[in-house]
PDB file of C-alpha atoms in Angstrom:
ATOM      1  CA  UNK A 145      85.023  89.719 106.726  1.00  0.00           C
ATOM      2  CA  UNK A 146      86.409  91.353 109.028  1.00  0.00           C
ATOM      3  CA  UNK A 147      90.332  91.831 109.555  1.00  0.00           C
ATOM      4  CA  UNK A 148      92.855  92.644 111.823  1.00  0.00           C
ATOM      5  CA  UNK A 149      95.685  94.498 110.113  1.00  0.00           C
ATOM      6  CA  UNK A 150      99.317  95.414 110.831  1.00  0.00           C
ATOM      7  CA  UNK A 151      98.944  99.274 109.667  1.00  0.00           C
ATOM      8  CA  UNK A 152      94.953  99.746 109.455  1.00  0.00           C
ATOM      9  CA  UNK A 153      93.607  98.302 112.426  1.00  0.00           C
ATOM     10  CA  UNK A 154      90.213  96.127 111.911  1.00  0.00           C
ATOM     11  CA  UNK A 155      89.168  96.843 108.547  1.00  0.00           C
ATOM     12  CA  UNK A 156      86.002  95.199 106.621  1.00  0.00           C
ATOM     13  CA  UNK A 157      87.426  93.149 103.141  1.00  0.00           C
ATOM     14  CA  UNK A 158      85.135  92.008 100.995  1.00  0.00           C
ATOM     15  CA  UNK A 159      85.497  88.214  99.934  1.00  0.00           C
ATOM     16  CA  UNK A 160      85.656  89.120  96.554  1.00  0.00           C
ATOM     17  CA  UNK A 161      88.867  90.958  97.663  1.00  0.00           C
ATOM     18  CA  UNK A 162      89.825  88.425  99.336  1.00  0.00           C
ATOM     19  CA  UNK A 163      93.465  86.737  97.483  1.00  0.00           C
ATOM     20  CA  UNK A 164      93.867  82.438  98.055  1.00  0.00           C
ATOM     21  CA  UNK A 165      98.015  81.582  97.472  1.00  0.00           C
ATOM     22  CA  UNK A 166      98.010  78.277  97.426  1.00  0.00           C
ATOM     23  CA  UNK A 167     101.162  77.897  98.575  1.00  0.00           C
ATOM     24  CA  UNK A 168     101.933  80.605 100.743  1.00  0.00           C
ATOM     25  CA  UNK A 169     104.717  83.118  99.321  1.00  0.00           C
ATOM     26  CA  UNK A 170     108.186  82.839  99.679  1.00  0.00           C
ATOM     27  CA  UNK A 171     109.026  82.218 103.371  1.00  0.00           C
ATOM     28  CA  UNK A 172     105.465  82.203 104.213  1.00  0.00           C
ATOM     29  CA  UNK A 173     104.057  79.263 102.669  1.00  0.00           C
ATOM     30  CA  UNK A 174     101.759  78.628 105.743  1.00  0.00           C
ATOM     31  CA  UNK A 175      99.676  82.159 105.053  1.00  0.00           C
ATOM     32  CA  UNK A 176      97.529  81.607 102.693  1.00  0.00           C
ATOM     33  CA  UNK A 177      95.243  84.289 102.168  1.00  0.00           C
ATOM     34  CA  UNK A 178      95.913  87.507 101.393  1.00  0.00           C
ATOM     35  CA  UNK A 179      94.847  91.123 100.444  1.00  0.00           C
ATOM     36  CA  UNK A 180      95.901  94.285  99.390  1.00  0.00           C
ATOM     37  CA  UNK A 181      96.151  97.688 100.864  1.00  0.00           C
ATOM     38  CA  UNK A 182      96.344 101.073  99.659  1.00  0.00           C
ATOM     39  CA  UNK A 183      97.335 104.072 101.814  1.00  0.00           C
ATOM     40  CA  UNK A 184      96.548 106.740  99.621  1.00  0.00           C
ATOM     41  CA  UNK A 185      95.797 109.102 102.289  1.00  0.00           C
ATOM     42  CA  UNK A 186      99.123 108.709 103.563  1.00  0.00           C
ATOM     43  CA  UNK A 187     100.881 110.624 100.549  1.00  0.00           C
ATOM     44  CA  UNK A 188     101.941 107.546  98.934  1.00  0.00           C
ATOM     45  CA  UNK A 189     100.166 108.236  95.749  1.00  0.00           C
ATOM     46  CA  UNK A 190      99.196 105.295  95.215  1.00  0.00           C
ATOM     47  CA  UNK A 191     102.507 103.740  94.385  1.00  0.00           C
ATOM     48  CA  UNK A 192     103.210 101.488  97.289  1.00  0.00           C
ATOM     49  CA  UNK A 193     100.372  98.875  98.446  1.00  0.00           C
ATOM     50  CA  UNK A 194     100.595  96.807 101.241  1.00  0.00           C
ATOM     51  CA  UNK A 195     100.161  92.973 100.696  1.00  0.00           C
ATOM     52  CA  UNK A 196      98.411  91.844 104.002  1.00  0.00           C
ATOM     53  CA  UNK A 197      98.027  88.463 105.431  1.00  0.00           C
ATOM     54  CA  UNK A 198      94.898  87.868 106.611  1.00  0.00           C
ATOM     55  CA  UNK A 199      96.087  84.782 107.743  1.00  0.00           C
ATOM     56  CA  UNK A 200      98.519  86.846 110.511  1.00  0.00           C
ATOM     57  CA  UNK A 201      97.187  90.283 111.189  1.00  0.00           C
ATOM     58  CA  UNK A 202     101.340  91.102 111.866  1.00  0.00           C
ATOM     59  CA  UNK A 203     102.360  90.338 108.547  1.00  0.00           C
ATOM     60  CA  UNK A 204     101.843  93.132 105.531  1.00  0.00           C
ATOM     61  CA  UNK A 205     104.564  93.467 102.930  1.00  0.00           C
ATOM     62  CA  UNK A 206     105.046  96.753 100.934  1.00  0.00           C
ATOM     63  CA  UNK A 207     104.784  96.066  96.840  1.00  0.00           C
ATOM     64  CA  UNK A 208     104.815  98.395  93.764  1.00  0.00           C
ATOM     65  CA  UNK A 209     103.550  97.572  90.365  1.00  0.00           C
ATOM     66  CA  UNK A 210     106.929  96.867  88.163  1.00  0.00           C
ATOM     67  CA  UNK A 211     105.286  99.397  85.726  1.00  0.00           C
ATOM     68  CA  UNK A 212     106.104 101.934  88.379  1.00  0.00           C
ATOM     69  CA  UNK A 213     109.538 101.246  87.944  1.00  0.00           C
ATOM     70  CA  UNK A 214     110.316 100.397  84.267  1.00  0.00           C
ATOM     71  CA  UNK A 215     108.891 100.808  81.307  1.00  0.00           C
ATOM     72  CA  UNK A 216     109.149  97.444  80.126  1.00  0.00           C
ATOM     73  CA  UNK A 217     108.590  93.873  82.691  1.00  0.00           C
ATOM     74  CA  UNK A 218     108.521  90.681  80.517  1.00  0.00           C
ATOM     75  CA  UNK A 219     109.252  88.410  83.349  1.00  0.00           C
ATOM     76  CA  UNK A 220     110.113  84.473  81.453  1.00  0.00           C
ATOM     77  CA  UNK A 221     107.929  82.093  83.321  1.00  0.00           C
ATOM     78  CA  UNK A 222     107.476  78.257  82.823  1.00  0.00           C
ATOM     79  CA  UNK A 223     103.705  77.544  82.510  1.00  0.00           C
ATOM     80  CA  UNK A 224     103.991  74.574  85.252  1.00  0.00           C
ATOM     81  CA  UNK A 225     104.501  77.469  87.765  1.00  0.00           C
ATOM     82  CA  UNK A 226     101.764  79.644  86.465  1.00  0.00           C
ATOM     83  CA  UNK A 227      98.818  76.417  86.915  1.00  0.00           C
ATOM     84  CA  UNK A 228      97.719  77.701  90.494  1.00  0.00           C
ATOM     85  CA  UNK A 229      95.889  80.625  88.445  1.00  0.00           C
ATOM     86  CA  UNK A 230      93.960  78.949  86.657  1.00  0.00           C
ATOM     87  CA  UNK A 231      92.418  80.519  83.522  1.00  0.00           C
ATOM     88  CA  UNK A 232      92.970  83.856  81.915  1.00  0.00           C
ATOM     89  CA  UNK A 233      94.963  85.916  79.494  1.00  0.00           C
ATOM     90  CA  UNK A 234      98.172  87.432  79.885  1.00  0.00           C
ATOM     91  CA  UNK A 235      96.995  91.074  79.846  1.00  0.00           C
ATOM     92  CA  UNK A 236      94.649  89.897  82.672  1.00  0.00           C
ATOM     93  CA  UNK A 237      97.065  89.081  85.255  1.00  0.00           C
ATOM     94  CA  UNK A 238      98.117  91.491  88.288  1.00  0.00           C
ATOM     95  CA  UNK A 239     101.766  91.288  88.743  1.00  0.00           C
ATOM     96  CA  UNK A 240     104.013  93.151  91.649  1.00  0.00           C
ATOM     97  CA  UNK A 241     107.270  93.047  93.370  1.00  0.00           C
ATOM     98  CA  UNK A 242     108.144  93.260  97.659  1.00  0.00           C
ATOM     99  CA  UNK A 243     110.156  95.912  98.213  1.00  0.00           C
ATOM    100  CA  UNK A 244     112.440  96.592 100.775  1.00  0.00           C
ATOM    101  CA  UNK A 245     111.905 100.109 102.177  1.00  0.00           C
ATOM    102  CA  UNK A 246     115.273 100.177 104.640  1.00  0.00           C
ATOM    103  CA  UNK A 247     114.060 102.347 107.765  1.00  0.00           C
ATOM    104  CA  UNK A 248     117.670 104.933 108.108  1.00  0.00           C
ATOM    105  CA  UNK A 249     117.498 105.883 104.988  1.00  0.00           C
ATOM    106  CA  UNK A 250     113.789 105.229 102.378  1.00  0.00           C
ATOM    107  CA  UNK A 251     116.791 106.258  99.245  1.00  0.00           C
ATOM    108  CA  UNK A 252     117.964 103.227  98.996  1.00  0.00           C
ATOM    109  CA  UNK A 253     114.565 101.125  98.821  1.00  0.00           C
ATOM    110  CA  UNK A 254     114.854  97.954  96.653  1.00  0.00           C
ATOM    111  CA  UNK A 255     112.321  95.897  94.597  1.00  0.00           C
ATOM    112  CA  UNK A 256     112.823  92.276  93.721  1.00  0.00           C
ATOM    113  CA  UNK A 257     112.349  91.554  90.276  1.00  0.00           C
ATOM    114  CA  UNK A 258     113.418  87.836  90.654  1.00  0.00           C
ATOM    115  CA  UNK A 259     110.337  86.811  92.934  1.00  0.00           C
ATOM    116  CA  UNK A 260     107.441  88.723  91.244  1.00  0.00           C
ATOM    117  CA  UNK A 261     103.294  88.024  93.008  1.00  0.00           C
ATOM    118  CA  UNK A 262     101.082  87.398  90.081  1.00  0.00           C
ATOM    119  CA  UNK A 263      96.755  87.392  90.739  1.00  0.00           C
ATOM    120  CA  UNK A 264      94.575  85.868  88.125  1.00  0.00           C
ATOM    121  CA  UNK A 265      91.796  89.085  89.291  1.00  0.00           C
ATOM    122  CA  UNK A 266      88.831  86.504  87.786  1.00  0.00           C
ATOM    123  CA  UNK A 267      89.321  84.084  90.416  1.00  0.00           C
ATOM    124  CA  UNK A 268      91.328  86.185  93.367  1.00  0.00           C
ATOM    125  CA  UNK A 269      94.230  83.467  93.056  1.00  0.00           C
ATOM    126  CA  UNK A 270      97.783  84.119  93.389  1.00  0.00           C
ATOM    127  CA  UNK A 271     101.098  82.917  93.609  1.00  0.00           C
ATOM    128  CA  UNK A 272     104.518  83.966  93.885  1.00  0.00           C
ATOM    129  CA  UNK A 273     107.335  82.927  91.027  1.00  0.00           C
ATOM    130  CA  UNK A 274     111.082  82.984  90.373  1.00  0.00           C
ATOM    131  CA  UNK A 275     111.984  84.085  87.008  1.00  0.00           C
ATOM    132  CA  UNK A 276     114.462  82.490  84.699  1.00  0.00           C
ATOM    133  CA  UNK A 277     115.462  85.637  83.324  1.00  0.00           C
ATOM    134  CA  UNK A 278     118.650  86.375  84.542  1.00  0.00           C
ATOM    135  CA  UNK A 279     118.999  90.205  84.278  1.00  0.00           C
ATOM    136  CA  UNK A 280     116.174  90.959  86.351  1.00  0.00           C
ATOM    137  CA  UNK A 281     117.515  91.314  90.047  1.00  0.00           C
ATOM    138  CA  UNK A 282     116.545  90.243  93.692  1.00  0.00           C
ATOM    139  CA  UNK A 283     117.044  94.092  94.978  1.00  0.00           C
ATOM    140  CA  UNK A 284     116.927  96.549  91.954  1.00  0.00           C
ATOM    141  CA  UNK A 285     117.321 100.054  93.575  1.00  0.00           C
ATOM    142  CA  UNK A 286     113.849 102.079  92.729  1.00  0.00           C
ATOM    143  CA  UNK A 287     114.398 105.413  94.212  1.00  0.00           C
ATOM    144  CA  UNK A 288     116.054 107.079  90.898  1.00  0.00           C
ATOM    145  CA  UNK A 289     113.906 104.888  88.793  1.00  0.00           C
ATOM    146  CA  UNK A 290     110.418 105.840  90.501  1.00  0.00           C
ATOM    147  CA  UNK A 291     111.150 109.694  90.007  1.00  0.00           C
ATOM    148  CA  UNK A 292     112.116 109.296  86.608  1.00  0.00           C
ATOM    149  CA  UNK A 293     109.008 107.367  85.726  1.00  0.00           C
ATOM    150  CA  UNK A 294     106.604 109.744  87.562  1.00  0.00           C
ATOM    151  CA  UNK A 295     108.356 112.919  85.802  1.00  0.00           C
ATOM    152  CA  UNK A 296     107.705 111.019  82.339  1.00  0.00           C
ATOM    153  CA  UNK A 297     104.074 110.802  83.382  1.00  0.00           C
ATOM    154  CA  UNK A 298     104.126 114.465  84.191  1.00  0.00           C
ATOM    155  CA  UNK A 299     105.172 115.731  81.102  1.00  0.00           C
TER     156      UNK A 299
END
């Protein structure tokens, strides 16, 4: 298919990347379809993906894997929510955060840990939760966090 995107241009998906949210995402629920981006060419390192709408070529949010932030992400989730996926095993699921990468000053770029998008990979379906657990935050500053992490991996 192809795809007008907000940082790429037309660009060729496959259907098989091609990501169905039911219900839209979080002050989107009318876009539902989806994909996701990488800009590795663009120094990145693969970190931060861009979750496109391929429902509105102007929409594309930035996300990070929560494992490039912390160690540990046990997100508590009420299986009600989780039905839209369909089948699969816990290890099988996708999971990542928006982030907010504020334009004067990329430091102080947040994650929200309260709204995590989870994709069932068998099926390409998706959809975007809010966690009961408390201590994980809407913008959890990932600048310090993201260094750390990658100097750990270094090692």
């Amino acid at each position: 298919m192809l795809a007008q995107t907000r940082f790429f241009g037309e660009v060729d998906i496959d259907e098989d990347k091609i990501l169905t949210f039911e219900n839209g995402i979080i002050g989107f629920e009318d876009m539902k379809r989806w994909t996701i981006m990488y800009d590795i060419d663009n120094g990145s390192g693969g970190l931060i993906s861009w979750f496109q709408s391929l429902d509105f070529a102007g929409l594309a949010l930035p996300i990070i894997s929560p494992y490039s932030v912390v160690e540990k992400y046990e997100p508590i989730v009420e299986d009600e929510l989780l039905k839209p996926l369909g089948e699969f095993k816990d290890e099988e699921l996708l999971t990542f955060l928006t982030i907010t990468i504020p334009h004067e000053d990329p430091s102080k770029t947040t994650a929200n840990f309260r709204a995590p998008l989870l994709i069932n990979p068998n099926n390409c379906k998706g959809v975007q939760i809010i966690v009961n657990n408390e201590n994980y935050p809407i913008k959890f500053s990932i600048y310090d966090s993201v260094l750390k992490m990658k100097a750990g991996k270094n090692k």
